[in-house]
Structure formats: C-alpha cells, structure tokens
C-alpha cells in the first residue's frame, strides 16, 4: 500500500511571523503573473501544436527544498509530481554533479513524475546572490519520445523501455550555456528532432522568465519576504483547504469506473474508489481496483496523485492558491501493483488517457455526491461529471508536402461540462484538469495535415440528460487528402468507448460514449465533386468500422475517420426539466425530437417545435408509470 | 427537513425517533436508515443495448448496465449507476450524528 502520508493534524495555523499581509498578497499575485507570462513566452517560442494551439503546459514555483508553492492553470495533473522531481534532483545531484546558478535539468520519467514519457519537465534552481532560494519548472507534452509508436502512446508496449527515452535530470543548461551534448543526444532519439529541440528551448525561455521575475521580487521586497511568502503560501492554502473540507458532509461514498480495453484485447479493468470524509480529512482509497495490466494502460502513482490534485484544485479549491497545501487534507491509498500504481518497469504510456484518465472521472463522481450532501454553499458546487474525453488519437504519416508529421489530436479536450444543480453544463467547454487548454482551428489542421474536414461540431444527444443537462460533447470527420504516401496511421488511445463514464448525479443520466469510426472506401470525395459535403456518418457510404478504443488504424485514400467525444453528465431527473428548455435544445439541435420524447417526455410539433402540453403530460405520466411497473 | 443524502433522498426521524430514509420529493418514508437507501427503491437494471434506440447511449454493450433507482411512490429517479453487470450497489453512508 502506498500512501502520500498526508492527512495528519492541521499545522501552521498561524501566518508566517513578520510577514506583512499586503506584501504577501503582492508577492503572491506577482508570482502568479510571472507564471502566466512564462506561459505566454512558451506559446510564442514553441513550435509544437500541443503547446502553441492546445496550450497543454504548466509552470510552477517550488521552495528550495522542493515543495510546490504556486502554479496557475495549465496541466494541473503534473505540478505535484514535479515537486517529487525537484526533491529527486536535490537528493541525487546536489552533492554529486552539483546544482548551480544557470543550470537547468530535464526530466521525462513517469516513474519520477509526470504521467508518461511525453511529459517533459525542465527544472531550474533560482539563485540570489550565490544562494539557492527556490526552484521553478516548466513542463510540456512533447510530440515524440522515440518510442515504439510515433507520439509515445504505445498500445503494444509491455515494458516502459519501449515507450521512448526517459530522462532523469540531464543538465541541459550549465551556468546559462546550453549543453549541446544533451541536445544532440535527445534529438537523435526522437522522430521530430527540430520541434522537440524548440520545445526544450521554449521551456528554458519560460524558466528564464520565472527566474527573472522571482529575482525582481526579491530585489524589490527583500529575500526574507520572498521566502516567507513561499512558505506561507503552502500553509495558507492548507488552512483554507482544511476549512472547506471540514464543511463537507462526513461520510463514505463509492464509485467504480472501468477501462474496457488493454490495447490488445477488450479485457476489462475496474477502478474502485472509496472516498471517506471525516472532519478536515479526505481519504481516497483505491483498494479493490484491478491489478496492473501487461500493457501500457497502467498509471503510475504520480498519475493517480496528479488526477486527484487536478480535480480537487479545479472543482473544490478553485479559489485557493494551487500548491501542495491543498493536498494536505488528502490521503491517497493505492494498493501495490494496481492499475493506477504500476510497478517499474510496467508500460505506462497510455496511463494518462487510461488508468489515470478514468481516475479523473471517479474522483469527480464521489466529489459531486459529497458536495450534494453538504451545506447549500457547497451543494451548488455539485455537478455531473465533466466529459473530458479520454480519447487521444495520435496520427502520423506523410503530409501533403511530403514531410513526416505527428498530430496528437486534442479536440477531445473540448468535453462538455457536467450539469450544475441550477443550470446546464457548458457545451464543448474544456477540461478541469487542464484549465487553459483550447482546441485548434480546422483550417490549421488542414494546412498542416493531409486531411479535409467534412464537419466538426457539437454532437446532438451527446449530453447527459437531467433536470439540467450536461454540456454537449463533439464530433468530427475528415477524409484523407493528398497524403504523399496515400495513407496515415492512427494510434488509438481512448477509453469510455464502451462504459459510459461521464456520469450524471442525483438521477441525471451519463453522457453517451465516445467513438472512433473508420469509413472504408467512402464516397466523400465523390460527393465533394458534386458540390456536397457529407454532414453525418449516415450520409457517407462505405464500410463503417467501429474501431477499438485502443490500438491501431490505417486511413488510406478514400477513407474517412470519425471521432466523437464525451459530453457532460446530467443533474437530476429529466422529467423535472422545464419543457421550454427542452424545446430550446431541440431548436438548437442539441437534442433530437426522439430523445426529447423518450427521455424528457416532452412532445413538440411542427417546424417551430411547439410544445404539445397535453401530449407532454401524457408522455411524462406514461414514463412514470413504466418506471413503477418495474416493481411488479 | 431531514439530512440530504442526494437531491431527493434524505435521512429523517420517524414518529418513534428512528432514523429513516424519505423521498424528499413526495415525503414517502422508504425504510430504516440502517441499510442503504437503494434497498428500498424501485430498481430498473438493463444492459446498455436497451438505451441505444432512444439515443441515450451510442454503443451497445451487454456486459454493462444502467441501473436506475426510483421512488416507489412518486417515481422520481434518485440515482443512476453505470456499472458492469453484477456490480454491488454503490452505497453512500452519511454520518448524521
Ligand atoms: Zn417520492
């Protein structure tokens, strides 16, 4: 059993002695501004689509002994584990190779931190007048790791050695000078050397901003104020997090979620979460979850912890400075050799979209129910599960210019939000665990990759129904277009294609499952020549093959590829939804008339979708009658 | 008003001071609170395939079920589980002392 050893008695109830409250606020907010500025620098200097377009990155500050003091958005999943990386750096290199001013160290080992090998962090010490006063780090998801599969998600991997280069603190900058030996080695190990090199440089630039702004703060407010603010930040967040945790109802909740495929077979894996809340402590216990898999769907301890941090930060402690103080009320209990606490050298490259990914759903599920049982101010924070789809198809091949490309598709990050207790979830809204993430423009995709998109939009009936419905998920379909080799390969890394995991709450329905579909020998191009663009899968002829959530597919000329990703779960009984709201959803094409009738018991007529009040009353009564007929 | 467990489930005391579950929508007493409330609900369990025609789910599966829990009096839906067939009920224990 591995636990994080936290959840003990509250400590640090008193603010840092001598720290002025106003100075604390100023330094805290300037640190946050620096984090945002460093993010902007990263976007301006990277060439990786995952960074520039999708904004999947993170920056953060740490104390000199490696405790997370502040992060701000980005990929929340990683920031806690980078603290473990910083401590590894101190423990292993401080008295050997040394940690000096102007040095930076590169890490990408999922067993040290991060979720999988594509998560690459660069850690830098912050020095002031010859003394180390803290650390900062920037992390991005790089587009390739030199793994057995392009992009570094590897359905066929059985050991971590097959999942690409893992870096354990190579010194990439020495005294402010780039180490060409490290750059050249790294570039030789990956498929997109120039983009990966630029990604490394952009993280160095981002760290330089973090360092410079910290030094400016020290210059202006003094070293003691800077250090005291950093120490106090963790205590401050811990105090607030414990206060809020105390307000949650005491009790125990259980959630079970599933992985339906291991990359090779449709083997089923179960992730059981028992959440116990007592006073100011929260225990997330995964006892009863499946043992680790023989394939790459495992998650490491860091992934499980990162998912817990991300959901607690985004859903419960959204207004408290994000640092490890918010984790102190939490105790994470993970059995050894469990699918979300895999033991080295298990393959883990799909750990984030797989084992770790569904943890995100489970934690939200128990949290929503806990909040619902709490006082009214917390009850209103309850919601259906956000439909961050765990689909990450990574496409690669030769583009229209004859160049090799890798496209880690991230449109699935635009999941539908869960329904709230008093309003619908926002459609194709984004994710909790990566609050800054966006999706790209279709035109950019078509410019870079050999594809023509037939459509991308919110998918009708994709939201979980309820008194308030979840936000809609999305769907897109493209046809292959001008690949210089006539095909591309797709590495499928999804989950939630069979189990519906974007759950509703309090009688709300889950959002429907995601799908990958290949249309073999479609007529999309022929339709285009007639001036028509197919607007649904049904309009396309060709052999439609439902692809597995994990595995491989090849898309050739004349083929199309379709992806549908999750909406959010619903809140409350759909029969309590106002018919006018259902009518508006029909007008907005978010809900079909059939769905409205079967699920909401709302009947509309005519082109204006006028509500037939009498038929609606009858339909709802009939649904109630059928429900109770179960008892017979 | 009793102690809320879910939107339409609460724990309250009956006339004899015993803790019971009530439907918060219609006020019906469901049963003693020493068991999970789901034991007193009308349960409809059907494989995913059953939900595809209406559009609720997109993909058929016979190993997964939706399990719906209703008030036996007013038929409001208390909760929905999305689980593998045979999974025990996902219980909720609220400490209400
Ligand atoms: Zn009732």
XYZ file of C-alpha atoms and ligand atoms in Angstrom:
730
model
C 0.000 0.000 0.000
C 1.414 3.353 -0.952
C 0.060 6.455 0.693
C 1.175 10.018 0.477
C 1.478 10.118 4.240
C -0.610 13.259 4.470
C -3.893 13.944 6.119
C -2.492 14.372 9.603
C -3.270 17.132 12.078
C -3.519 20.643 10.803
C -0.267 22.503 11.191
C 0.821 26.047 10.578
C -2.382 27.626 11.769
C -0.649 30.949 12.285
C 0.650 33.063 9.461
C 4.404 33.431 9.000
C 5.796 35.675 11.738
C 6.753 39.110 10.483
C 5.171 38.655 7.075
C 3.123 41.665 6.165
C -0.305 40.683 4.786
C -0.136 43.224 1.979
C 3.359 42.196 0.961
C 2.156 38.575 0.939
C -0.697 39.429 -1.445
C 1.547 41.464 -3.734
C 4.277 38.839 -3.958
C 1.728 36.027 -4.394
C -0.034 37.822 -7.242
C 3.198 38.841 -8.922
C 4.327 35.198 -8.810
C 1.062 34.229 -10.482
C 1.560 36.950 -13.083
C 5.049 35.579 -13.727
C 3.610 32.100 -14.224
C 1.138 33.465 -16.777
C 3.849 35.484 -18.506
C 6.083 32.410 -18.691
C 3.179 30.563 -20.302
C 2.858 33.276 -22.925
C 6.594 33.025 -23.625
C 6.244 29.274 -24.054
C 3.440 29.726 -26.575
C 5.455 32.309 -28.517
C 8.638 30.237 -28.693
C 7.458 26.634 -29.134
C 6.563 25.133 -32.498
C 4.663 22.185 -31.092
C 0.943 22.201 -31.760
C 0.272 20.738 -28.311
C 1.859 23.848 -26.810
C 1.069 26.613 -29.290
C -2.505 25.673 -30.112
C -3.674 23.367 -27.364
C -1.719 25.047 -24.527
C -1.001 21.853 -22.719
C 1.814 23.017 -20.482
C 2.445 24.091 -16.948
C 4.720 26.367 -14.971
C 5.247 26.423 -11.261
C 7.383 27.630 -8.355
C 8.909 25.426 -5.655
C 10.748 26.061 -2.409
C 14.460 25.484 -2.193
C 13.789 22.067 -0.656
C 11.252 21.115 -3.323
C 7.743 21.945 -2.162
C 5.217 23.270 -4.657
C 4.318 26.837 -3.697
C 2.328 28.065 -6.678
C 1.026 27.052 -10.052
C -1.635 28.643 -12.183
C -3.619 26.671 -14.666
C -2.002 24.658 -17.388
C -1.852 20.924 -16.865
C -2.699 20.594 -13.214
C -2.028 16.888 -13.421
C 1.715 17.343 -13.261
C 2.516 20.094 -10.855
C 2.539 17.981 -7.723
C 4.761 15.320 -9.216
C 7.307 17.917 -10.311
C 7.802 18.595 -6.614
C 8.888 14.964 -6.304
C 11.224 15.521 -9.253
C 12.748 18.571 -7.605
C 13.410 16.553 -4.456
C 14.948 13.780 -6.561
C 17.206 16.375 -8.134
C 18.302 17.670 -4.734
C 18.792 14.220 -3.211
C 20.772 12.807 -6.116
C 22.681 15.664 -7.695
C 23.224 18.386 -5.118
C 26.285 16.690 -3.641
C 27.448 14.936 -6.802
C 27.267 16.895 -10.029
C 26.011 19.993 -8.232
C 23.064 22.322 -8.751
C 24.428 25.706 -9.712
C 23.237 29.092 -10.838
C 22.253 28.986 -14.502
C 21.793 25.197 -14.553
C 18.647 23.521 -15.821
C 17.757 19.831 -15.716
C 15.491 17.862 -17.982
C 13.186 15.082 -16.785
C 10.718 12.782 -18.508
C 10.497 9.616 -16.430
C 6.913 8.746 -15.478
C 8.238 6.788 -12.513
C 9.718 10.017 -11.141
C 6.878 12.341 -12.081
C 4.582 13.215 -14.934
C 2.177 10.758 -16.497
C 4.170 9.194 -19.305
C 7.374 9.734 -21.266
C 5.979 12.571 -23.462
C 5.605 14.732 -20.346
C 8.887 16.558 -20.255
C 9.793 18.938 -17.449
C 12.731 21.291 -17.171
C 13.622 22.234 -13.631
C 15.774 25.226 -12.779
C 17.140 26.473 -9.472
C 16.558 30.113 -8.604
C 19.636 31.784 -7.140
C 20.036 35.085 -5.362
C 23.478 36.419 -4.501
C 25.024 32.988 -4.785
C 22.419 31.212 -2.661
C 19.706 28.899 -3.919
C 16.343 30.344 -2.882
C 13.899 28.145 -4.774
C 13.139 26.237 -7.926
C 10.886 26.713 -10.900
C 9.778 24.317 -13.600
C 8.120 24.307 -16.988
C 6.530 21.240 -18.492
C 5.098 20.432 -21.892
C 3.782 17.342 -23.575
C 6.330 16.784 -26.365
C 5.149 15.371 -29.710
C 7.503 12.386 -29.785
C 9.690 10.347 -27.447
C 11.341 7.928 -29.861
C 9.055 5.165 -28.631
C 7.965 2.077 -30.497
C 4.977 4.157 -31.723
C 5.104 7.696 -33.053
C 3.860 10.137 -30.445
C 4.720 7.997 -27.469
C 1.358 6.435 -26.608
C 2.054 2.789 -27.255
C -0.820 0.264 -27.235
C 1.563 -2.615 -27.962
C 4.173 -1.754 -25.324
C 4.636 -4.229 -22.498
C 7.584 -2.534 -20.784
C 8.431 1.102 -20.187
C 11.640 0.611 -22.203
C 9.536 0.534 -25.367
C 7.909 3.857 -24.631
C 10.715 6.184 -25.539
C 13.590 7.992 -23.982
C 13.243 8.631 -20.252
C 15.333 11.451 -18.872
C 16.359 11.640 -15.236
C 17.789 15.074 -14.862
C 20.249 15.559 -17.699
C 21.796 19.001 -17.334
C 20.535 20.769 -20.406
C 21.899 24.178 -19.338
C 25.161 24.653 -17.428
C 25.793 28.068 -15.963
C 23.473 29.633 -18.519
C 25.066 27.879 -21.514
C 23.224 25.219 -23.480
C 24.726 21.747 -23.332
C 24.942 20.654 -26.953
C 25.836 17.096 -25.989
C 22.444 16.718 -24.326
C 20.558 18.437 -27.134
C 22.235 16.291 -29.785
C 21.556 13.084 -27.865
C 17.930 13.973 -27.315
C 17.416 14.999 -30.946
C 18.889 11.726 -32.141
C 16.375 9.800 -30.019
C 13.125 11.290 -31.316
C 11.215 11.452 -34.596
C 10.687 15.212 -34.731
C 14.095 16.487 -33.587
C 13.631 20.127 -34.547
C 10.241 20.500 -32.888
C 11.414 18.696 -29.772
C 14.526 20.890 -29.636
C 12.411 24.012 -29.894
C 10.123 22.682 -27.175
C 13.142 22.268 -24.894
C 14.358 25.771 -25.708
C 10.916 27.231 -25.116
C 10.812 25.685 -21.650
C 14.246 27.152 -20.957
C 12.908 30.550 -22.045
C 9.868 30.067 -19.843
C 12.052 29.186 -16.853
C 14.210 32.239 -17.521
C 11.120 34.402 -17.113
C 10.175 32.636 -13.875
C 13.706 33.095 -12.515
C 13.999 36.727 -13.540
C 10.639 37.695 -12.055
C 11.452 35.914 -8.793
C 14.757 37.779 -8.594
C 12.994 41.073 -9.260
C 10.586 40.340 -6.432
C 13.499 39.630 -4.104
C 15.225 42.810 -5.175
C 12.129 44.883 -4.507
C 10.655 43.238 -1.407
C 13.668 41.539 0.100
C 14.734 37.915 0.294
C 13.036 37.312 3.631
C 9.657 38.492 2.330
C 10.006 36.326 -0.774
C 10.937 33.210 1.189
C 8.314 33.850 3.869
C 5.641 34.317 1.192
C 6.591 30.998 -0.372
C 6.435 29.189 2.948
C 3.228 30.935 3.932
C 1.572 30.163 0.587
C 1.541 26.452 1.366
C 0.240 26.998 4.896
C -2.346 29.500 3.672
C -3.701 27.059 1.093
C -3.663 24.248 3.617
C -5.672 26.317 6.117
C -8.293 27.241 3.538
C -8.436 23.720 2.112
C -8.951 22.206 5.548
C -11.642 24.758 6.346
C -13.524 23.873 3.196
C -13.008 20.153 3.655
C -14.438 20.455 7.162
C -17.647 21.893 5.686
C -18.224 18.815 3.512
C -20.606 16.237 4.945
C -18.877 13.407 6.790
C -19.480 10.037 5.248
C -18.333 7.458 2.766
C -19.008 7.258 -0.978
C -18.028 4.646 -3.518
C -17.514 4.932 -7.242
C -16.492 2.340 -9.770
C -15.209 3.108 -13.212
C -13.778 0.901 -15.905
C -11.284 0.507 -18.705
C -12.672 -1.678 -21.436
C -9.561 -2.468 -23.442
C -5.872 -3.018 -22.786
C -4.599 -2.077 -26.237
C -4.579 -5.653 -27.406
C -7.763 -7.264 -26.118
C -11.122 -5.997 -24.834
C -10.127 -7.035 -21.324
C -11.984 -5.258 -18.589
C -10.280 -3.382 -15.741
C -12.039 -1.966 -12.742
C -11.067 1.069 -10.735
C -12.827 1.297 -7.413
C -12.690 4.432 -5.341
C -13.936 4.663 -1.778
C -13.898 8.232 -0.535
C -14.137 8.816 3.196
C -14.551 12.284 4.621
C -14.025 12.892 8.366
C -13.548 16.370 9.749
C -10.834 18.084 7.729
C -9.515 14.881 6.171
C -10.344 13.220 2.901
C -9.222 9.674 2.141
C -9.288 8.424 -1.446
C -8.815 4.679 -1.267
C -8.436 2.605 -4.430
C -8.380 -0.770 -2.702
C -10.309 -3.252 -4.823
C -9.039 -1.900 -8.144
C -7.658 -4.242 -10.790
C -4.036 -5.356 -10.697
C -1.704 -3.728 -13.177
C -2.065 -4.715 -16.814
C 0.508 -6.387 -19.037
C 0.161 -3.482 -21.453
C 0.578 0.290 -21.366
C -2.760 1.302 -19.824
C -1.268 1.436 -16.340
C -0.801 4.670 -14.491
C 1.955 5.435 -12.028
C 1.455 6.716 -8.509
C 2.249 10.187 -9.842
C -0.583 9.976 -12.360
C -3.080 8.904 -9.690
C -1.937 11.684 -7.379
C -1.922 14.199 -10.221
C -5.501 13.341 -11.111
C -6.607 13.792 -7.504
C -4.775 17.126 -7.279
C -6.243 18.340 -10.564
C -9.843 17.576 -9.636
C -9.583 18.886 -6.087
C -7.912 22.056 -7.394
C -10.403 22.605 -10.175
C -13.643 21.552 -8.511
C -13.220 22.185 -4.801
C -10.284 24.530 -4.213
C -10.614 26.626 -7.350
C -10.260 29.900 -5.424
C -7.376 28.816 -3.188
C -3.781 29.235 -4.413
C -2.857 25.956 -6.080
C 0.047 24.356 -4.301
C 0.691 21.311 -2.177
C -1.151 22.864 0.770
C -4.430 21.882 -0.875
C -3.271 18.263 -0.831
C -2.576 18.169 2.887
C -6.141 17.245 3.843
C -5.851 14.339 1.401
C -4.661 10.821 1.998
C -4.302 8.712 -1.126
C -4.356 4.945 -0.614
C -3.128 2.914 -3.551
C -2.595 -0.836 -3.436
C 0.749 -2.042 -4.785
C 0.802 -3.426 -8.323
C -2.521 -1.799 -9.009
C -3.503 -0.470 -12.415
C -3.125 3.052 -11.086
C 0.027 2.353 -9.070
C 2.042 0.305 -11.521
C 5.433 -1.004 -10.543
C 8.524 -0.400 -12.656
C 9.130 -1.440 -15.401
C 5.453 -1.762 -16.348
C 4.463 0.076 -19.512
C 2.592 3.279 -18.654
C 2.484 5.366 -21.817
C -1.303 5.286 -22.032
C -1.574 5.769 -18.298
C -2.988 9.221 -18.641
C -5.700 8.576 -21.173
C -6.299 5.184 -19.499
C -5.798 4.327 -15.834
C -5.088 7.889 -14.788
C -7.684 9.284 -17.118
C -10.600 7.419 -15.652
C -9.463 8.331 -12.126
C -10.391 11.866 -13.137
C -13.952 10.638 -13.675
C -14.120 8.640 -10.442
C -12.864 11.477 -8.229
C -15.420 13.837 -9.752
C -18.195 11.314 -9.202
C -17.578 10.919 -5.472
C -16.879 14.612 -5.014
C -20.185 15.603 -6.618
C -22.109 13.331 -4.299
C -20.196 14.540 -1.247
C -20.952 18.150 -2.130
C -24.599 17.371 -2.718
C -24.895 16.070 0.847
C -23.218 19.190 2.247
C -24.488 22.653 3.137
C -26.102 24.823 0.479
C -22.945 26.771 -0.392
C -21.143 23.516 -1.236
C -24.228 21.815 -2.689
C -24.214 24.330 -5.517
C -20.717 23.146 -6.496
C -22.013 19.652 -7.199
C -22.297 18.701 -10.855
C -22.410 15.859 -13.304
C -19.031 14.504 -14.336
C -17.245 16.674 -16.882
C -16.912 14.859 -20.177
C -13.235 15.281 -20.737
C -12.953 12.524 -23.219
C -10.112 10.171 -22.729
C -9.686 9.822 -26.472
C -6.254 10.706 -27.697
C -5.754 9.511 -31.247
C -2.211 10.234 -32.361
C -1.980 10.499 -36.125
C 1.234 10.262 -38.078
C 2.462 9.800 -41.585
C 3.413 11.824 -44.587
C 1.620 15.099 -45.188
C 0.740 16.967 -48.377
C 4.249 18.438 -48.546
C 5.940 15.063 -48.245
C 7.025 15.750 -44.657
C 6.606 13.373 -41.744
C 4.110 14.652 -39.198
C 2.768 13.597 -35.813
C -0.541 15.041 -34.671
C -1.577 14.245 -31.105
C -5.230 15.125 -31.613
C -6.595 17.034 -28.634
C -10.075 18.046 -29.778
C -11.435 15.606 -27.236
C -10.283 18.050 -24.556
C -13.330 20.136 -25.503
C -15.613 17.888 -23.475
C -18.992 19.014 -22.224
C -19.170 20.293 -18.662
C -21.252 18.407 -16.176
C -24.680 19.842 -15.395
C -24.837 22.006 -12.288
C -27.536 21.898 -9.639
C -29.150 25.015 -11.106
C -28.046 25.250 -14.749
C -26.951 23.277 -17.769
C -23.320 22.391 -18.362
C -21.459 24.398 -20.998
C -21.046 22.524 -24.263
C -17.599 21.580 -25.650
C -16.192 23.590 -22.783
C -12.832 22.065 -21.936
C -11.447 20.058 -19.085
C -10.986 20.604 -15.395
C -7.560 19.140 -15.153
C -6.107 21.348 -17.885
C -7.974 24.635 -17.479
C -6.054 26.570 -20.145
C -6.471 24.016 -22.888
C -8.030 25.016 -26.201
C -8.550 23.146 -29.443
C -7.179 24.155 -32.807
C -8.848 25.587 -35.855
C -9.873 23.175 -38.581
C -8.115 25.420 -41.113
C -4.827 24.976 -39.234
C -5.268 21.225 -39.253
C -5.963 21.191 -42.985
C -2.930 23.385 -43.588
C -0.593 21.068 -41.698
C -2.013 17.616 -42.246
C -3.284 15.662 -45.272
C -6.945 15.966 -44.346
C -10.135 17.678 -45.403
C -12.656 18.042 -42.617
C -16.252 17.285 -43.512
C -17.556 18.606 -40.211
C -16.722 19.396 -36.600
C -19.489 20.410 -34.229
C -21.333 19.652 -31.020
C -22.941 16.239 -31.258
C -26.701 16.009 -30.928
C -27.927 13.995 -27.914
C -24.376 13.709 -26.582
C -25.079 15.462 -23.278
C -26.218 13.539 -20.225
C -29.916 14.272 -19.688
C -31.290 15.669 -16.468
C -33.319 18.402 -14.841
C -30.267 20.278 -16.005
C -28.365 18.623 -18.798
C -24.647 18.283 -19.274
C -22.832 20.273 -21.927
C -22.660 18.658 -25.336
C -19.640 16.724 -26.480
C -18.363 16.969 -30.015
C -17.706 15.062 -33.197
C -15.584 15.481 -36.290
C -14.968 13.622 -39.503
C -12.211 14.059 -42.059
C -11.270 12.407 -45.323
C -7.668 11.744 -46.228
C -6.458 14.351 -48.683
C -3.174 14.444 -50.585
C -1.004 12.402 -48.271
C 2.141 11.908 -50.285
C 2.130 8.200 -49.408
C -1.621 7.710 -49.703
C -2.159 6.762 -46.062
C -1.721 7.855 -42.464
C -1.552 5.774 -39.315
C -3.622 6.384 -36.229
C -2.654 5.172 -32.812
C -5.864 4.960 -30.806
C -5.638 5.754 -27.129
C -9.162 6.061 -25.860
C -11.399 4.906 -23.044
C -15.058 5.339 -22.340
C -15.991 3.904 -25.731
C -17.870 1.043 -24.091
C -18.561 2.142 -20.495
C -20.432 5.418 -20.125
C -18.149 7.156 -17.622
C -19.211 10.814 -17.784
C -21.762 10.091 -15.092
C -24.755 12.093 -14.077
C -25.642 12.867 -10.492
C -28.879 12.687 -8.491
C -30.832 10.865 -11.175
C -29.195 12.580 -14.146
C -28.063 10.310 -16.964
C -24.493 9.755 -18.079
C -23.349 11.254 -21.344
C -23.147 8.758 -24.186
C -19.890 7.025 -25.021
C -17.163 8.283 -27.327
C -16.409 6.530 -30.622
C -13.717 6.051 -33.231
C -15.100 5.027 -36.628
C -13.274 4.340 -39.870
C -15.232 4.629 -43.102
C -13.522 2.453 -45.661
C -13.804 3.440 -49.330
C -16.166 6.298 -48.627
C -17.858 8.447 -51.238
C -16.822 11.701 -49.514
C -14.646 12.809 -52.426
C -17.314 11.945 -54.993
C -19.852 13.965 -53.018
C -17.446 16.895 -52.924
C -17.143 16.810 -56.693
C -20.932 17.141 -56.793
C -20.668 20.167 -54.546
C -21.854 18.375 -51.427
C -20.128 17.895 -48.096
C -21.384 14.929 -46.117
C -22.739 16.218 -42.819
C -23.053 12.989 -40.887
C -21.722 9.461 -40.840
C -25.095 8.297 -42.158
C -24.664 10.390 -45.306
C -21.446 8.596 -46.180
C -21.431 5.297 -47.992
C -18.606 2.887 -47.374
C -17.854 0.180 -44.860
C -18.134 1.650 -41.370
C -15.874 0.005 -38.869
C -16.182 0.788 -35.155
C -12.563 0.903 -34.055
C -11.404 -0.285 -30.636
C -10.660 2.395 -28.038
C -7.022 1.374 -28.076
C -4.969 0.009 -30.893
C -4.084 0.944 -34.428
C -5.828 2.005 -37.599
C -4.619 2.984 -41.047
C -6.557 5.572 -43.041
C -5.993 5.379 -46.790
C -7.155 7.411 -49.762
C -10.967 7.411 -49.941
C -11.227 6.546 -46.221
C -12.699 8.834 -43.588
C -12.072 8.943 -39.864
C -14.769 9.917 -37.362
C -14.260 10.828 -33.710
C -16.982 11.548 -31.157
C -16.048 12.734 -27.703
C -17.945 12.971 -24.438
C -20.473 15.443 -23.227
C -21.048 16.049 -19.517
C -23.268 14.121 -17.132
C -26.737 15.393 -16.265
C -28.120 16.593 -12.948
C -31.452 15.422 -11.531
C -34.414 13.649 -13.059
C -35.014 14.627 -16.734
C -38.774 14.592 -16.056
C -38.220 17.671 -13.886
C -36.744 19.648 -16.775
C -38.874 22.514 -17.983
C -40.432 21.683 -21.366
C -39.400 25.136 -22.635
C -35.746 24.255 -22.015
C -36.164 21.008 -23.911
C -37.825 22.886 -26.785
C -34.891 25.316 -26.940
C -32.464 22.376 -27.053
C -34.432 20.977 -29.986
C -34.285 24.324 -31.788
C -30.544 24.483 -31.075
C -30.215 20.948 -32.489
C -28.638 19.749 -29.244
C -31.484 17.318 -28.597
C -33.411 15.289 -31.169
C -37.204 15.076 -31.040
C -36.997 11.366 -30.394
C -34.624 11.861 -27.460
C -36.875 14.639 -26.107
C -39.861 12.328 -26.157
C -38.191 9.172 -24.830
C -36.025 10.762 -22.141
C -37.660 14.073 -21.212
C -41.223 13.107 -22.028
C -41.579 16.337 -23.988
C -43.569 16.251 -27.221
C -43.212 19.036 -29.770
C -44.943 19.515 -33.102
C -44.396 21.402 -36.326
C -41.453 23.324 -37.704
C -41.484 25.676 -34.706
C -41.243 22.784 -32.278
C -44.304 23.981 -30.413
C -44.832 22.131 -27.162
C -47.858 19.870 -27.139
C -48.767 20.329 -23.476
C -51.341 17.576 -23.286
C -49.152 15.054 -25.083
C -46.222 16.055 -22.873
C -48.240 15.473 -19.713
C -49.348 12.102 -21.052
C -45.810 11.128 -22.074
C -44.414 12.030 -18.673
C -47.153 10.163 -16.877
C -46.500 7.142 -19.049
C -42.764 7.244 -18.270
C -43.578 7.384 -14.539
C -45.991 4.505 -14.915
C -43.369 2.430 -16.704
C -40.816 3.192 -14.011
C -43.042 1.843 -11.276
C -44.101 -1.102 -13.404
C -40.565 -2.365 -12.736
C -41.638 -3.133 -9.208
C -44.174 -5.674 -10.352
C -36.455 18.644 6.734
C -34.003 15.807 7.117
C -30.368 15.374 6.266
C -29.814 15.410 2.499
C -28.075 12.371 1.028
C -28.834 13.001 -2.639
C -31.135 15.543 -4.234
C -34.288 13.541 -3.493
C -33.103 11.310 -0.654
C -32.864 12.434 2.924
C -32.408 10.854 6.324
C -35.028 11.896 8.849
C -36.588 10.557 12.051
C -39.922 8.814 12.063
C -42.593 9.246 14.760
C -40.709 6.839 17.025
C -37.427 8.682 16.661
C -35.901 6.043 14.410
C -33.767 7.164 11.513
C -35.412 6.521 8.167
C -34.895 7.428 4.536
C -37.500 9.656 2.985
C -38.162 10.706 -0.573
C -37.548 14.450 -0.423
C -39.883 14.986 -3.350
C -43.058 13.309 -2.084
C -42.235 12.739 1.581
C -42.713 8.985 1.455
C -40.836 7.056 4.124
C -38.719 4.465 2.358
C -37.378 2.436 5.265
C -34.930 2.299 8.190
C -31.621 4.074 7.582
C -29.561 1.128 8.821
C -29.389 -0.133 5.223
C -28.574 1.715 2.016
C -31.491 3.691 0.516
C -31.144 1.762 -2.726
C -32.556 -1.294 -0.965
C -35.934 0.470 -0.778
C -36.004 1.936 -4.273
C -37.661 0.534 -7.353
C -34.715 -0.677 -9.405
C -34.610 -0.915 -13.156
C -31.491 -2.574 -14.498
C -30.961 -3.056 -18.213
C -27.994 -3.617 -20.450
C -26.616 -0.675 -22.378
C -28.093 -2.092 -25.561
C -31.505 -1.211 -24.185
C -30.583 2.508 -24.174
C -29.255 2.864 -27.692
C -32.524 3.218 -29.584
C -33.558 6.320 -27.658
C -30.111 7.803 -28.222
C -29.158 7.842 -24.543
C -26.125 5.672 -25.271
C -24.274 5.405 -28.548
C -22.773 1.939 -28.327
C -24.337 -1.382 -27.465
C -22.778 -3.487 -24.747
C -24.141 -6.476 -22.958
C -21.563 -6.537 -20.200
C -22.507 -3.068 -18.931
C -25.826 -1.986 -17.441
C -27.502 1.202 -16.363
C -29.150 0.772 -13.010
C -31.878 3.280 -12.201
C -33.320 3.812 -8.713
C -36.825 5.265 -8.366
C -39.094 6.373 -5.553
C -41.723 3.639 -5.236
C -44.400 6.278 -4.658
C -43.761 9.282 -6.930
C -41.366 7.588 -9.390
C -38.756 10.343 -9.218
C -35.348 8.998 -10.163
C -32.969 9.106 -7.192
C -29.799 7.866 -8.835
C -28.319 6.113 -11.859
C -25.373 3.737 -11.838
C -23.352 2.804 -14.911
C -21.691 -0.475 -13.975
C -20.701 -3.933 -15.070
C -23.481 -6.451 -14.605
C -23.274 -7.939 -11.103
C -21.500 -4.976 -9.508
C -22.876 -4.482 -5.968
C -24.831 -1.273 -5.388
C -22.602 1.755 -4.933
C -23.533 2.698 -1.412
C -23.487 6.041 0.347
C -23.037 6.295 4.097
C -23.662 9.718 5.569
C -22.571 10.331 9.131
C -25.550 12.148 10.561
C -24.874 12.334 14.291
Zn -41.169 10.133 -3.929
